[in-house]
Every structure is written in structure tokens, then in C-alpha cells.
XYZ file of C-alpha atoms in Angstrom:
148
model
C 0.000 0.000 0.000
C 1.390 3.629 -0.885
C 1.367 6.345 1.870
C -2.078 7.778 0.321
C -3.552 4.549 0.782
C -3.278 3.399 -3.064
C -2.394 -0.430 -3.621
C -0.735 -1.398 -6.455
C -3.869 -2.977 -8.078
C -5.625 0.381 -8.130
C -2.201 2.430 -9.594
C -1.689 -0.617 -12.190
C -5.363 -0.053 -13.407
C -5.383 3.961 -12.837
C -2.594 4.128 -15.405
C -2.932 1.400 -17.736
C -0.349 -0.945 -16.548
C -1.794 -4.085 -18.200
C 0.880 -6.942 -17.306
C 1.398 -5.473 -13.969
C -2.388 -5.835 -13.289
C -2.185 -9.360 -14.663
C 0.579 -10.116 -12.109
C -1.103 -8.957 -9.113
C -4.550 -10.365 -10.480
C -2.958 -13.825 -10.386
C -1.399 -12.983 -7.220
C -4.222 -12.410 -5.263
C -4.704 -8.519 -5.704
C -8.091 -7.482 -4.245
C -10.233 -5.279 -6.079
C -12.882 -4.921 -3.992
C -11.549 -2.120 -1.832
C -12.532 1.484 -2.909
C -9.801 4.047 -2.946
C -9.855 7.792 -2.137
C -13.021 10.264 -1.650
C -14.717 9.146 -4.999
C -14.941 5.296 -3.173
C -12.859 3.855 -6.632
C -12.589 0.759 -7.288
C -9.899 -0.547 -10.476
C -12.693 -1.172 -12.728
C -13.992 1.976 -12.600
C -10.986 3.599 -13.102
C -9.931 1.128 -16.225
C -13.691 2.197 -17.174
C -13.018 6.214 -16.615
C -9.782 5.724 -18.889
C -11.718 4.019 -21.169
C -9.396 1.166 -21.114
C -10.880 -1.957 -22.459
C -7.860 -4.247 -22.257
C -7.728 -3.149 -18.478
C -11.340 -3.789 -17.753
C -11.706 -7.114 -19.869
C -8.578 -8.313 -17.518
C -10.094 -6.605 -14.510
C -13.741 -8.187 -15.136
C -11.882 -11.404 -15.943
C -11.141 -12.156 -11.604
C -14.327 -9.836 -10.525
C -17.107 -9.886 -12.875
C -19.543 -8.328 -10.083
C -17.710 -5.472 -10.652
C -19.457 -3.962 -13.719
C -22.172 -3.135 -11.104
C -20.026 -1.454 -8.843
C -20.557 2.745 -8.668
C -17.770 5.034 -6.967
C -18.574 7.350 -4.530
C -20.675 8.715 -7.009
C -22.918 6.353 -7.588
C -21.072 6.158 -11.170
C -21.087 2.492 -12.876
C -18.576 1.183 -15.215
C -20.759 1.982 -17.883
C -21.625 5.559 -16.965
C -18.076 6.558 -16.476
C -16.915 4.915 -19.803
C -19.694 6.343 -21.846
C -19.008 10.042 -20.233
C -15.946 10.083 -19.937
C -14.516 9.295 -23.502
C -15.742 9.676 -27.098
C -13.504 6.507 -27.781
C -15.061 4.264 -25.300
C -17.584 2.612 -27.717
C -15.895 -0.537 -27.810
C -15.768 -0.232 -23.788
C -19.646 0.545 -23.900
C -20.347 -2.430 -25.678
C -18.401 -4.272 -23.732
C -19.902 -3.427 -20.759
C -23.260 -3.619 -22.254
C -23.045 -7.599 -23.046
C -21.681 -8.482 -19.951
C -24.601 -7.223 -18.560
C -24.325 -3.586 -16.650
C -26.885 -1.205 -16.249
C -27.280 1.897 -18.046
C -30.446 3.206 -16.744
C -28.584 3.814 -13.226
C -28.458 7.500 -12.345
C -25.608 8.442 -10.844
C -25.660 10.584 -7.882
C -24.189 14.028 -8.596
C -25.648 14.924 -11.553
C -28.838 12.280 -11.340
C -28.544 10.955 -15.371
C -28.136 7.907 -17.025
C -25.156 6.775 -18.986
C -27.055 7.076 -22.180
C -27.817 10.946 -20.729
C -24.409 11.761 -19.686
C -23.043 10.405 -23.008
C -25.373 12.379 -24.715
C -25.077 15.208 -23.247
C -20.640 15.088 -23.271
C -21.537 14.886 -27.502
C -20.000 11.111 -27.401
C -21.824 10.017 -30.547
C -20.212 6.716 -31.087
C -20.908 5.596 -27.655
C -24.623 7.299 -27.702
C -25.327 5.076 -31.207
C -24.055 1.914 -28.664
C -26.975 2.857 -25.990
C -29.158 3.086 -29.210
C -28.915 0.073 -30.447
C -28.320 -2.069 -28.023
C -26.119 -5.453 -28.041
C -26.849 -8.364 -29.729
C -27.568 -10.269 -26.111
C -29.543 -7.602 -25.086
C -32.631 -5.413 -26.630
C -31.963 -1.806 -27.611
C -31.949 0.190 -24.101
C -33.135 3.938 -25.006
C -36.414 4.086 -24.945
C -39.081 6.961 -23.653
C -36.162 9.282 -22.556
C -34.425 7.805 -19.918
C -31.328 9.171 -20.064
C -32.725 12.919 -19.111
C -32.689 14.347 -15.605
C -34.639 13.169 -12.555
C -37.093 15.839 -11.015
């Protein structure tokens, strides 16, 4: 553990360290603890990069983790679509192994499909449109706008 409380899963995933990940992964490295005021986990800072070798590693030894928010009540899914106009491929990803993208997180109170939308991520919007071939297409009646 570093002095500010990081482990070396956490930095290894925060900074796209793929083989050191791997290492610690098949060491033992838990991913379960939540790092720093936002609550992070290393999936949803893989996710945040938009780093979909990192996550696909990452969900490889904790597949519950696609459902795990930060602090923020931000998934996976939310922080990959928002965070990235590249992060399509993470999207989908994410998508087909099952998260949810009708959670609203808890600052703002939108969906993924809202925050993408609303950051101008196109590619990653048309994802939320359409859908996944395991799953039917999720935008429907306008849930990705704000909660009143």
C-alpha cells in the first residue's frame, strides 16, 4: 500500500499498466476495496480511462464489478460512456456483460445514455441506441434525461 492509501492494483489499473495488473490479479490482488473520496474501485478507473484491455482483464477475476458505482454512484458503464468519445468498444463491452445503463448516478442524477449524450460522445450514444446483440436496444421513452 502507498502512503495515500493506493495499492498497487488500483495504480496498475489507474494508469494502464496491463501486465502489472495481470501479475497482481494472479497474485491475489483485491479489487474490492474502494480508494480515495470518490470510493474507486480498479474497474472503474480502467472504465473512466476508457481502457478496455484493463477492464476485460479486470472483469476477468471480478465480474460483479461492472455493477459497482464510486462514490458517485457512477457504474462502469456511466463513467466509460461520459468520460470518452472513444469508449464505444468499452460501452459495448460493458453492455453484453450485462451492466446497467439506466442507473443514475448521484451528482448529476442521469443515465449513462444521458451523460453520453449530453458530453456529444456520438459513437458511444449510437451503442446505448442500439443495443447489443444479447440484449434489446436500451433507449427508450427518454431515460437518459434528468430526474425531477
Amino acid at each position: 500500500t502507498c502512503p495515500n492509501g493506493d495499492t498497487a492494483i488500483y495504480a496498475a489499473a489507474s494508469n494502464g499498466h496491463l501486465e502489472v495488473a495481470a501479475l497482481l490479479l494472479g497474485h491475489g490482488a483485491d479489487q474490492i476495496i474502494r480508494y480515495g473520496n470518490g470510493r474507486w474501485t480498479p474497474m472503474t478507473c480502467a472504465a473512466i480511462n476508457g481502457d478496455v484491455a484493463m477492464t476485460r482483464l479486470l472483469m476477468e477475476h471480478w465480474p460483479e464489478g461492472i455493477h459497482q458505482p464510486n462514490g458517485l454512484g457512477q457504474t462502469p458503464v456511466w463513467l466509460a460512456g461520459s468520460s470518452n468519445r472513444e469508449a464505444a468498444e468499452l460501452v459495448r463491452m460493458l453492455l453484453v456483460a450485462g451492466c446497467d445503463p439506466s442507473i443514475r448516478d448521484e451528482s448529476v442524477r442521469v443515465t449513462a445514455v444521458g451523460m453520453a449524450r449530453s458530453c456529444h460522445h456520438k459513437a458511444c450514444v449510437r451503442v446505448f441506441k442500439v443495443g447489443c446483440s444479447s440484449r434489446p436496444p436500451i433507449m427508450s421513452g427518454g431515460g437518459g434525461g434528468r430526474r425531477r
